[in-house]
Amino acid sequence: MATLDCYSLMIVSKYFQLFSDYENVECVCKKFAHNMERFHYNPIPMNKKTRKFFPKVETQHLYSKNDIWFNDGLIFKHVIWYEVFYHNTFPQKEHGNVCKRILYTEMDRLMNGNSTIPNDVCSLGNRCYQFANVKELVIPQNVTSLLNACFYGCVQLTKLQLPTTLNSVDVNALIQCTNLINLIIPNYLATINNNVLFGNERLLGLNVFSEQFNVNGKKIQTTKQVTSFTVPNCFTGIGTSCFANCESLQTIVIPQNVLYIGKKCFAHCDALRTIIIGKGMNQLISESIDESSHITFQSL
């Protein structure tokens, strides 16, 4: 602390989480006195008792729905950090306020149409697009999460591009999107939960741009017209019956980093003749093929 000047201390103190931390630091030495008075925004929630300690605040940050809104003539702008429905953001924008976490709901989608999602949306809500009449959709870059059953029953959806900002896809997000054939998945997608793709038996164009990806034993089937398929390097597991009944599949390449291959993964793939796999992977695949099949194994 002794090596910090007052302005450096101000920068450090904006990461404090308790009001008592701000009180205590001002007691360390004289140069740190009046630290709270230097802030033009509140780095922590304010209440009626602590408001007077931040007298120069002009922009109030609201961190939860329970925070008190101060309109005392000294504050000219509010920044809202808790989740706000998209249709509730318009009055805030009219007053010059900023909403940082905007949730797009089914009501919002019905009001704005199916074809585009506003660029300032951060999350697509539960069943937001359920049964929507949409064929292709590009989710904007600001979106970080898809909530439960977000695209449930979008039977006409054929192509979906997920943004690079996405870090979570919730349970059943794409359930019963039976005609989805092209799913573009971004880098660093942290969480894809079970049943995300359940019922998508025609999924073919799975473009994954991530170095680490786990399909949680999820069933992904290609169409019958596919003759060859290369499992992306980012996959660490292939689910049960994943390629079952792919009647035209002749060749498949499985990278070394695949650690799990589910039972009957290649059941009834009558045309399958070649499986190209990494060294030592033969045991992994033993229960995934039919005993009567005539398959040749090749090493990568």
mmCIF file of N, CA and C in Angstrom, residues 147-253:
data_model
loop_
_atom_site.group_PDB
_atom_site.id
_atom_site.type_symbol
_atom_site.label_atom_id
_atom_site.label_comp_id
_atom_site.label_asym_id
_atom_site.label_seq_id
_atom_site.Cartn_x
_atom_site.Cartn_y
_atom_site.Cartn_z
ATOM 1 N N LEU A 147 -30.991 -20.618 -23.337
ATOM 2 C CA LEU A 147 -31.631 -21.252 -22.184
ATOM 3 C C LEU A 147 -32.501 -22.441 -22.599
ATOM 4 N N ASN A 148 -33.154 -23.043 -21.631
ATOM 5 C CA ASN A 148 -33.852 -24.315 -21.787
ATOM 6 C C ASN A 148 -34.844 -24.315 -22.955
ATOM 7 N N ALA A 149 -34.720 -25.345 -23.816
ATOM 8 C CA ALA A 149 -35.647 -25.559 -24.930
ATOM 9 C C ALA A 149 -35.799 -24.316 -25.800
ATOM 10 N N CYS A 150 -34.734 -23.586 -25.952
ATOM 11 C CA CYS A 150 -34.761 -22.303 -26.658
ATOM 12 C C CYS A 150 -35.319 -22.425 -28.082
ATOM 13 N N PHE A 151 -34.906 -23.475 -28.801
ATOM 14 C CA PHE A 151 -35.368 -23.681 -30.176
ATOM 15 C C PHE A 151 -36.220 -24.948 -30.289
ATOM 16 N N TYR A 152 -36.911 -25.270 -29.244
ATOM 17 C CA TYR A 152 -37.720 -26.491 -29.195
ATOM 18 C C TYR A 152 -38.725 -26.556 -30.351
ATOM 19 N N GLY A 153 -38.683 -27.672 -31.076
ATOM 20 C CA GLY A 153 -39.676 -27.923 -32.111
ATOM 21 C C GLY A 153 -39.594 -27.041 -33.335
ATOM 22 N N CYS A 154 -38.428 -26.445 -33.601
ATOM 23 C CA CYS A 154 -38.260 -25.641 -34.818
ATOM 24 C C CYS A 154 -37.980 -26.593 -35.985
ATOM 25 N N VAL A 155 -39.024 -27.230 -36.475
ATOM 26 C CA VAL A 155 -38.867 -28.304 -37.450
ATOM 27 C C VAL A 155 -38.423 -27.793 -38.816
ATOM 28 N N GLN A 156 -38.569 -26.502 -39.081
ATOM 29 C CA GLN A 156 -38.129 -25.958 -40.362
ATOM 30 C C GLN A 156 -36.705 -25.410 -40.312
ATOM 31 N N LEU A 157 -36.129 -25.350 -39.135
ATOM 32 C CA LEU A 157 -34.775 -24.810 -38.991
ATOM 33 C C LEU A 157 -33.755 -25.766 -39.602
ATOM 34 N N THR A 158 -32.987 -25.282 -40.580
ATOM 35 C CA THR A 158 -31.982 -26.109 -41.238
ATOM 36 C C THR A 158 -30.554 -25.667 -40.939
ATOM 37 N N LYS A 159 -30.378 -24.389 -40.639
ATOM 38 C CA LYS A 159 -29.025 -23.882 -40.388
ATOM 39 C C LYS A 159 -29.044 -22.903 -39.228
ATOM 40 N N LEU A 160 -28.114 -23.091 -38.303
ATOM 41 C CA LEU A 160 -28.015 -22.216 -37.134
ATOM 42 C C LEU A 160 -26.551 -21.893 -36.873
ATOM 43 N N GLN A 161 -26.227 -20.623 -36.861
ATOM 44 C CA GLN A 161 -24.861 -20.189 -36.578
ATOM 45 C C GLN A 161 -24.814 -19.565 -35.192
ATOM 46 N N LEU A 162 -24.009 -20.176 -34.307
ATOM 47 C CA LEU A 162 -23.866 -19.687 -32.951
ATOM 48 C C LEU A 162 -22.730 -18.675 -32.883
ATOM 49 N N PRO A 163 -22.837 -17.676 -32.024
ATOM 50 C CA PRO A 163 -21.809 -16.620 -31.967
ATOM 51 C C PRO A 163 -20.557 -17.069 -31.211
ATOM 52 N N THR A 164 -19.461 -16.406 -31.459
ATOM 53 C CA THR A 164 -18.207 -16.722 -30.773
ATOM 54 C C THR A 164 -18.247 -16.313 -29.305
ATOM 55 N N THR A 165 -19.212 -15.478 -28.936
ATOM 56 C CA THR A 165 -19.352 -15.042 -27.534
ATOM 57 C C THR A 165 -20.102 -16.060 -26.691
ATOM 58 N N LEU A 166 -20.707 -17.061 -27.323
ATOM 59 C CA LEU A 166 -21.545 -18.035 -26.611
ATOM 60 C C LEU A 166 -20.690 -18.891 -25.681
ATOM 61 N N ASN A 167 -21.115 -19.030 -24.412
ATOM 62 C CA ASN A 167 -20.374 -19.894 -23.485
ATOM 63 C C ASN A 167 -21.238 -20.937 -22.813
ATOM 64 N N SER A 168 -22.563 -20.936 -23.076
ATOM 65 C CA SER A 168 -23.410 -21.938 -22.448
ATOM 66 C C SER A 168 -24.641 -22.218 -23.300
ATOM 67 N N VAL A 169 -24.899 -23.519 -23.522
ATOM 68 C CA VAL A 169 -26.114 -23.961 -24.201
ATOM 69 C C VAL A 169 -26.852 -24.879 -23.249
ATOM 70 N N ASP A 170 -28.072 -24.519 -22.892
ATOM 71 C CA ASP A 170 -28.788 -25.219 -21.826
ATOM 72 C C ASP A 170 -29.429 -26.511 -22.321
ATOM 73 N N VAL A 171 -30.000 -27.250 -21.358
ATOM 74 C CA VAL A 171 -30.635 -28.533 -21.630
ATOM 75 C C VAL A 171 -31.754 -28.365 -22.663
ATOM 76 N N ASN A 172 -31.802 -29.293 -23.640
ATOM 77 C CA ASN A 172 -32.868 -29.335 -24.638
ATOM 78 C C ASN A 172 -32.946 -28.090 -25.521
ATOM 79 N N ALA A 173 -31.879 -27.332 -25.604
ATOM 80 C CA ALA A 173 -31.927 -26.069 -26.347
ATOM 81 C C ALA A 173 -32.342 -26.263 -27.796
ATOM 82 N N LEU A 174 -31.925 -27.358 -28.412
ATOM 83 C CA LEU A 174 -32.230 -27.599 -29.818
ATOM 84 C C LEU A 174 -33.056 -28.867 -30.008
ATOM 85 N N ILE A 175 -33.802 -29.240 -29.005
ATOM 86 C CA ILE A 175 -34.554 -30.489 -29.063
ATOM 87 C C ILE A 175 -35.640 -30.432 -30.141
ATOM 88 N N GLN A 176 -35.754 -31.551 -30.863
ATOM 89 C CA GLN A 176 -36.759 -31.714 -31.916
ATOM 90 C C GLN A 176 -36.630 -30.710 -33.054
ATOM 91 N N CYS A 177 -35.409 -30.273 -33.313
ATOM 92 C CA CYS A 177 -35.148 -29.512 -34.547
ATOM 93 C C CYS A 177 -34.784 -30.549 -35.603
ATOM 94 N N THR A 178 -35.788 -31.254 -36.083
ATOM 95 C CA THR A 178 -35.577 -32.488 -36.841
ATOM 96 C C THR A 178 -34.963 -32.279 -38.217
ATOM 97 N N ASN A 179 -34.967 -31.055 -38.737
ATOM 98 C CA ASN A 179 -34.385 -30.791 -40.049
ATOM 99 C C ASN A 179 -33.099 -29.979 -39.977
ATOM 100 N N LEU A 180 -32.562 -29.811 -38.787
ATOM 101 C CA LEU A 180 -31.312 -29.064 -38.628
ATOM 102 C C LEU A 180 -30.165 -29.884 -39.201
ATOM 103 N N ILE A 181 -29.571 -29.392 -40.277
ATOM 104 C CA ILE A 181 -28.496 -30.135 -40.933
ATOM 105 C C ILE A 181 -27.165 -29.388 -40.868
ATOM 106 N N ASN A 182 -27.183 -28.150 -40.421
ATOM 107 C CA ASN A 182 -25.934 -27.398 -40.376
ATOM 108 C C ASN A 182 -25.893 -26.569 -39.099
ATOM 109 N N LEU A 183 -25.022 -26.976 -38.190
ATOM 110 C CA LEU A 183 -24.856 -26.268 -36.915
ATOM 111 C C LEU A 183 -23.419 -25.797 -36.813
ATOM 112 N N ILE A 184 -23.232 -24.488 -36.703
ATOM 113 C CA ILE A 184 -21.889 -23.910 -36.622
ATOM 114 C C ILE A 184 -21.624 -23.523 -35.174
ATOM 115 N N ILE A 185 -20.663 -24.195 -34.562
ATOM 116 C CA ILE A 185 -20.368 -24.032 -33.142
ATOM 117 C C ILE A 185 -19.079 -23.232 -32.983
ATOM 118 N N PRO A 186 -19.049 -22.233 -32.087
ATOM 119 C CA PRO A 186 -17.899 -21.326 -31.974
ATOM 120 C C PRO A 186 -16.766 -21.871 -31.107
ATOM 121 N N ASN A 187 -15.691 -21.081 -31.077
ATOM 122 C CA ASN A 187 -14.579 -21.360 -30.166
ATOM 123 C C ASN A 187 -15.015 -21.240 -28.715
ATOM 124 N N TYR A 188 -14.351 -22.011 -27.851
ATOM 125 C CA TYR A 188 -14.437 -21.829 -26.402
ATOM 126 C C TYR A 188 -15.845 -21.951 -25.853
ATOM 127 N N LEU A 189 -16.695 -22.757 -26.494
ATOM 128 C CA LEU A 189 -18.029 -22.990 -25.956
ATOM 129 C C LEU A 189 -17.875 -23.863 -24.727
ATOM 130 N N ALA A 190 -18.086 -23.276 -23.547
ATOM 131 C CA ALA A 190 -17.730 -23.925 -22.294
ATOM 132 C C ALA A 190 -18.669 -25.059 -21.912
ATOM 133 N N THR A 191 -19.980 -24.893 -22.125
ATOM 134 C CA THR A 191 -20.938 -25.865 -21.623
ATOM 135 C C THR A 191 -21.993 -26.197 -22.659
ATOM 136 N N ILE A 192 -22.057 -27.474 -23.053
ATOM 137 C CA ILE A 192 -23.174 -27.956 -23.846
ATOM 138 C C ILE A 192 -23.777 -29.104 -23.066
ATOM 139 N N ASN A 193 -24.984 -28.937 -22.564
ATOM 140 C CA ASN A 193 -25.596 -29.907 -21.677
ATOM 141 C C ASN A 193 -26.254 -31.061 -22.435
ATOM 142 N N ASN A 194 -26.610 -32.119 -21.686
ATOM 143 C CA ASN A 194 -27.265 -33.278 -22.276
ATOM 144 C C ASN A 194 -28.562 -32.896 -22.982
ATOM 145 N N ASN A 195 -28.874 -33.666 -24.025
ATOM 146 C CA ASN A 195 -30.125 -33.513 -24.776
ATOM 147 C C ASN A 195 -30.204 -32.223 -25.577
ATOM 148 N N VAL A 196 -29.097 -31.524 -25.714
ATOM 149 C CA VAL A 196 -29.128 -30.297 -26.505
ATOM 150 C C VAL A 196 -29.592 -30.597 -27.925
ATOM 151 N N LEU A 197 -29.126 -31.708 -28.492
ATOM 152 C CA LEU A 197 -29.428 -32.030 -29.882
ATOM 153 C C LEU A 197 -30.362 -33.229 -30.003
ATOM 154 N N PHE A 198 -31.046 -33.589 -28.945
ATOM 155 C CA PHE A 198 -31.872 -34.785 -28.949
ATOM 156 C C PHE A 198 -32.950 -34.700 -30.027
ATOM 157 N N GLY A 199 -33.030 -35.733 -30.843
ATOM 158 C CA GLY A 199 -34.057 -35.782 -31.880
ATOM 159 C C GLY A 199 -33.614 -35.188 -33.202
ATOM 160 N N ASN A 200 -32.369 -34.707 -33.297
ATOM 161 C CA ASN A 200 -31.898 -34.109 -34.547
ATOM 162 C C ASN A 200 -31.225 -35.173 -35.394
ATOM 163 N N GLU A 201 -32.005 -36.059 -35.956
ATOM 164 C CA GLU A 201 -31.443 -37.224 -36.630
ATOM 165 C C GLU A 201 -30.791 -36.899 -37.965
ATOM 166 N N ARG A 202 -31.011 -35.705 -38.502
ATOM 167 C CA ARG A 202 -30.456 -35.374 -39.812
ATOM 168 C C ARG A 202 -29.221 -34.479 -39.712
ATOM 169 N N LEU A 203 -28.744 -34.216 -38.527
ATOM 170 C CA LEU A 203 -27.620 -33.298 -38.368
ATOM 171 C C LEU A 203 -26.402 -33.794 -39.140
ATOM 172 N N LEU A 204 -25.959 -32.995 -40.077
ATOM 173 C CA LEU A 204 -24.842 -33.391 -40.935
ATOM 174 C C LEU A 204 -23.704 -32.387 -40.879
ATOM 175 N N GLY A 205 -23.984 -31.119 -41.200
ATOM 176 C CA GLY A 205 -22.926 -30.122 -41.276
ATOM 177 C C GLY A 205 -22.600 -29.572 -39.915
ATOM 178 N N LEU A 206 -21.842 -30.315 -39.124
ATOM 179 C CA LEU A 206 -21.476 -29.862 -37.779
ATOM 180 C C LEU A 206 -20.097 -29.238 -37.853
ATOM 181 N N ASN A 207 -20.064 -27.924 -37.948
ATOM 182 C CA ASN A 207 -18.800 -27.207 -38.062
ATOM 183 C C ASN A 207 -18.388 -26.694 -36.698
ATOM 184 N N VAL A 208 -17.320 -27.250 -36.152
ATOM 185 C CA VAL A 208 -16.893 -26.903 -34.807
ATOM 186 C C VAL A 208 -15.531 -26.235 -34.873
ATOM 187 N N PHE A 209 -15.445 -25.027 -34.314
ATOM 188 C CA PHE A 209 -14.188 -24.288 -34.329
ATOM 189 C C PHE A 209 -13.646 -24.148 -32.919
ATOM 190 N N SER A 210 -13.506 -25.239 -32.241
ATOM 191 C CA SER A 210 -13.043 -25.212 -30.856
ATOM 192 C C SER A 210 -11.988 -26.283 -30.662
ATOM 193 N N GLU A 211 -11.015 -26.022 -29.808
ATOM 194 C CA GLU A 211 -9.969 -27.005 -29.551
ATOM 195 C C GLU A 211 -10.380 -28.035 -28.507
ATOM 196 N N GLN A 212 -11.380 -27.728 -27.714
ATOM 197 C CA GLN A 212 -11.842 -28.654 -26.689
ATOM 198 C C GLN A 212 -13.363 -28.684 -26.709
ATOM 199 N N PHE A 213 -13.902 -29.894 -26.873
ATOM 200 C CA PHE A 213 -15.362 -30.009 -26.989
ATOM 201 C C PHE A 213 -15.750 -31.417 -26.573
ATOM 202 N N ASN A 214 -16.787 -31.525 -25.754
ATOM 203 C CA ASN A 214 -17.233 -32.831 -25.289
ATOM 204 C C ASN A 214 -18.709 -32.976 -25.593
ATOM 205 N N VAL A 215 -19.054 -33.986 -26.318
ATOM 206 C CA VAL A 215 -20.436 -34.176 -26.711
ATOM 207 C C VAL A 215 -21.196 -34.979 -25.671
ATOM 208 N N ASN A 216 -20.831 -35.169 -24.491
ATOM 209 C CA ASN A 216 -21.655 -35.725 -23.407
ATOM 210 C C ASN A 216 -22.477 -36.937 -23.818
ATOM 211 N N GLY A 217 -21.927 -37.794 -24.662
ATOM 212 C CA GLY A 217 -22.650 -38.976 -25.090
ATOM 213 C C GLY A 217 -23.853 -38.663 -25.939
ATOM 214 N N LYS A 218 -23.870 -37.535 -26.614
ATOM 215 C CA LYS A 218 -25.044 -37.116 -27.356
ATOM 216 C C LYS A 218 -25.134 -37.804 -28.702
ATOM 217 N N LYS A 219 -26.324 -38.152 -29.065
ATOM 218 C CA LYS A 219 -26.590 -38.855 -30.306
ATOM 219 C C LYS A 219 -26.654 -37.864 -31.461
ATOM 220 N N ILE A 220 -25.724 -38.020 -32.420
ATOM 221 C CA ILE A 220 -25.702 -37.158 -33.595
ATOM 222 C C ILE A 220 -25.645 -38.070 -34.811
ATOM 223 N N GLN A 221 -26.670 -38.075 -35.630
ATOM 224 C CA GLN A 221 -26.714 -38.941 -36.791
ATOM 225 C C GLN A 221 -26.534 -38.146 -38.070
ATOM 226 N N THR A 222 -25.816 -38.735 -38.996
ATOM 227 C CA THR A 222 -25.687 -38.125 -40.309
ATOM 228 C C THR A 222 -26.812 -38.630 -41.203
ATOM 229 N N THR A 223 -26.998 -37.986 -42.333
ATOM 230 C CA THR A 223 -28.023 -38.441 -43.267
ATOM 231 C C THR A 223 -27.532 -39.669 -44.028
ATOM 232 N N LYS A 224 -28.453 -40.364 -44.644
ATOM 233 C CA LYS A 224 -28.105 -41.603 -45.343
ATOM 234 C C LYS A 224 -27.231 -41.350 -46.563
ATOM 235 N N GLN A 225 -27.196 -40.121 -47.081
ATOM 236 C CA GLN A 225 -26.434 -39.838 -48.300
ATOM 237 C C GLN A 225 -24.925 -39.702 -48.059
ATOM 238 N N VAL A 226 -24.496 -39.618 -46.799
ATOM 239 C CA VAL A 226 -23.087 -39.396 -46.496
ATOM 240 C C VAL A 226 -22.284 -40.664 -46.770
ATOM 241 N N THR A 227 -21.170 -40.540 -47.512
ATOM 242 C CA THR A 227 -20.314 -41.692 -47.792
ATOM 243 C C THR A 227 -19.034 -41.679 -46.971
ATOM 244 N N SER A 228 -18.589 -40.490 -46.561
ATOM 245 C CA SER A 228 -17.389 -40.410 -45.724
ATOM 246 C C SER A 228 -17.570 -39.302 -44.701
ATOM 247 N N PHE A 229 -16.909 -39.460 -43.574
ATOM 248 C CA PHE A 229 -17.072 -38.484 -42.495
ATOM 249 C C PHE A 229 -15.807 -38.466 -41.651
ATOM 250 N N THR A 230 -15.349 -37.252 -41.335
ATOM 251 C CA THR A 230 -14.202 -37.076 -40.459
ATOM 252 C C THR A 230 -14.670 -36.430 -39.165
ATOM 253 N N VAL A 231 -14.491 -37.118 -38.051
ATOM 254 C CA VAL A 231 -14.878 -36.572 -36.756
ATOM 255 C C VAL A 231 -13.934 -35.417 -36.428
ATOM 256 N N PRO A 232 -14.454 -34.237 -36.101
ATOM 257 C CA PRO A 232 -13.585 -33.083 -35.797
ATOM 258 C C PRO A 232 -12.609 -33.371 -34.659
ATOM 259 N N ASN A 233 -11.435 -32.785 -34.722
ATOM 260 C CA ASN A 233 -10.401 -33.001 -33.715
ATOM 261 C C ASN A 233 -10.824 -32.585 -32.318
ATOM 262 N N CYS A 234 -11.807 -31.715 -32.239
ATOM 263 C CA CYS A 234 -12.212 -31.193 -30.941
ATOM 264 C C CYS A 234 -13.074 -32.175 -30.151
ATOM 265 N N PHE A 235 -13.587 -33.236 -30.790
ATOM 266 C CA PHE A 235 -14.456 -34.170 -30.088
ATOM 267 C C PHE A 235 -13.646 -35.102 -29.188
ATOM 268 N N THR A 236 -14.159 -35.339 -27.976
ATOM 269 C CA THR A 236 -13.530 -36.297 -27.070
ATOM 270 C C THR A 236 -14.391 -37.535 -26.863
ATOM 271 N N GLY A 237 -15.607 -37.545 -27.374
ATOM 272 C CA GLY A 237 -16.467 -38.714 -27.237
ATOM 273 C C GLY A 237 -17.492 -38.778 -28.348
ATOM 274 N N ILE A 238 -17.909 -40.005 -28.700
ATOM 275 C CA ILE A 238 -18.944 -40.227 -29.704
ATOM 276 C C ILE A 238 -20.025 -41.073 -29.050
ATOM 277 N N GLY A 239 -21.263 -40.606 -29.078
ATOM 278 C CA GLY A 239 -22.344 -41.219 -28.320
ATOM 279 C C GLY A 239 -22.854 -42.534 -28.874
ATOM 280 N N THR A 240 -23.645 -43.235 -28.055
ATOM 281 C CA THR A 240 -24.271 -44.495 -28.421
ATOM 282 C C THR A 240 -25.130 -44.334 -29.673
ATOM 283 N N SER A 241 -24.978 -45.274 -30.622
ATOM 284 C CA SER A 241 -25.755 -45.291 -31.876
ATOM 285 C C SER A 241 -25.583 -44.025 -32.701
ATOM 286 N N CYS A 242 -24.463 -43.375 -32.534
ATOM 287 C CA CYS A 242 -24.242 -42.079 -33.175
ATOM 288 C C CYS A 242 -24.404 -42.148 -34.692
ATOM 289 N N PHE A 243 -23.791 -43.136 -35.333
ATOM 290 C CA PHE A 243 -23.857 -43.259 -36.791
ATOM 291 C C PHE A 243 -24.711 -44.450 -37.228
ATOM 292 N N ALA A 244 -25.528 -44.963 -36.336
ATOM 293 C CA ALA A 244 -26.351 -46.128 -36.657
ATOM 294 C C ALA A 244 -27.257 -45.851 -37.855
ATOM 295 N N ASN A 245 -27.369 -46.874 -38.720
ATOM 296 C CA ASN A 245 -28.265 -46.823 -39.884
ATOM 297 C C ASN A 245 -27.844 -45.829 -40.958
ATOM 298 N N CYS A 246 -26.586 -45.389 -40.918
ATOM 299 C CA CYS A 246 -26.071 -44.564 -42.019
ATOM 300 C C CYS A 246 -25.687 -45.526 -43.153
ATOM 301 N N GLU A 247 -26.655 -45.831 -43.995
ATOM 302 C CA GLU A 247 -26.532 -46.925 -44.946
ATOM 303 C C GLU A 247 -25.476 -46.697 -46.020
ATOM 304 N N SER A 248 -25.159 -45.420 -46.300
ATOM 305 C CA SER A 248 -24.196 -45.131 -47.365
ATOM 306 C C SER A 248 -22.793 -44.844 -46.846
ATOM 307 N N LEU A 249 -22.641 -44.772 -45.531
ATOM 308 C CA LEU A 249 -21.339 -44.442 -44.952
ATOM 309 C C LEU A 249 -20.321 -45.537 -45.271
ATOM 310 N N GLN A 250 -19.220 -45.162 -45.944
ATOM 311 C CA GLN A 250 -18.195 -46.117 -46.351
ATOM 312 C C GLN A 250 -16.896 -45.960 -45.571
ATOM 313 N N THR A 251 -16.558 -44.708 -45.225
ATOM 314 C CA THR A 251 -15.284 -44.441 -44.552
ATOM 315 C C THR A 251 -15.495 -43.408 -43.457
ATOM 316 N N ILE A 252 -14.859 -43.646 -42.308
ATOM 317 C CA ILE A 252 -14.917 -42.658 -41.225
ATOM 318 C C ILE A 252 -13.535 -42.527 -40.606
ATOM 319 N N VAL A 253 -13.162 -41.302 -40.277
ATOM 320 C CA VAL A 253 -11.870 -41.009 -39.646
ATOM 321 C C VAL A 253 -12.133 -40.524 -38.226
#
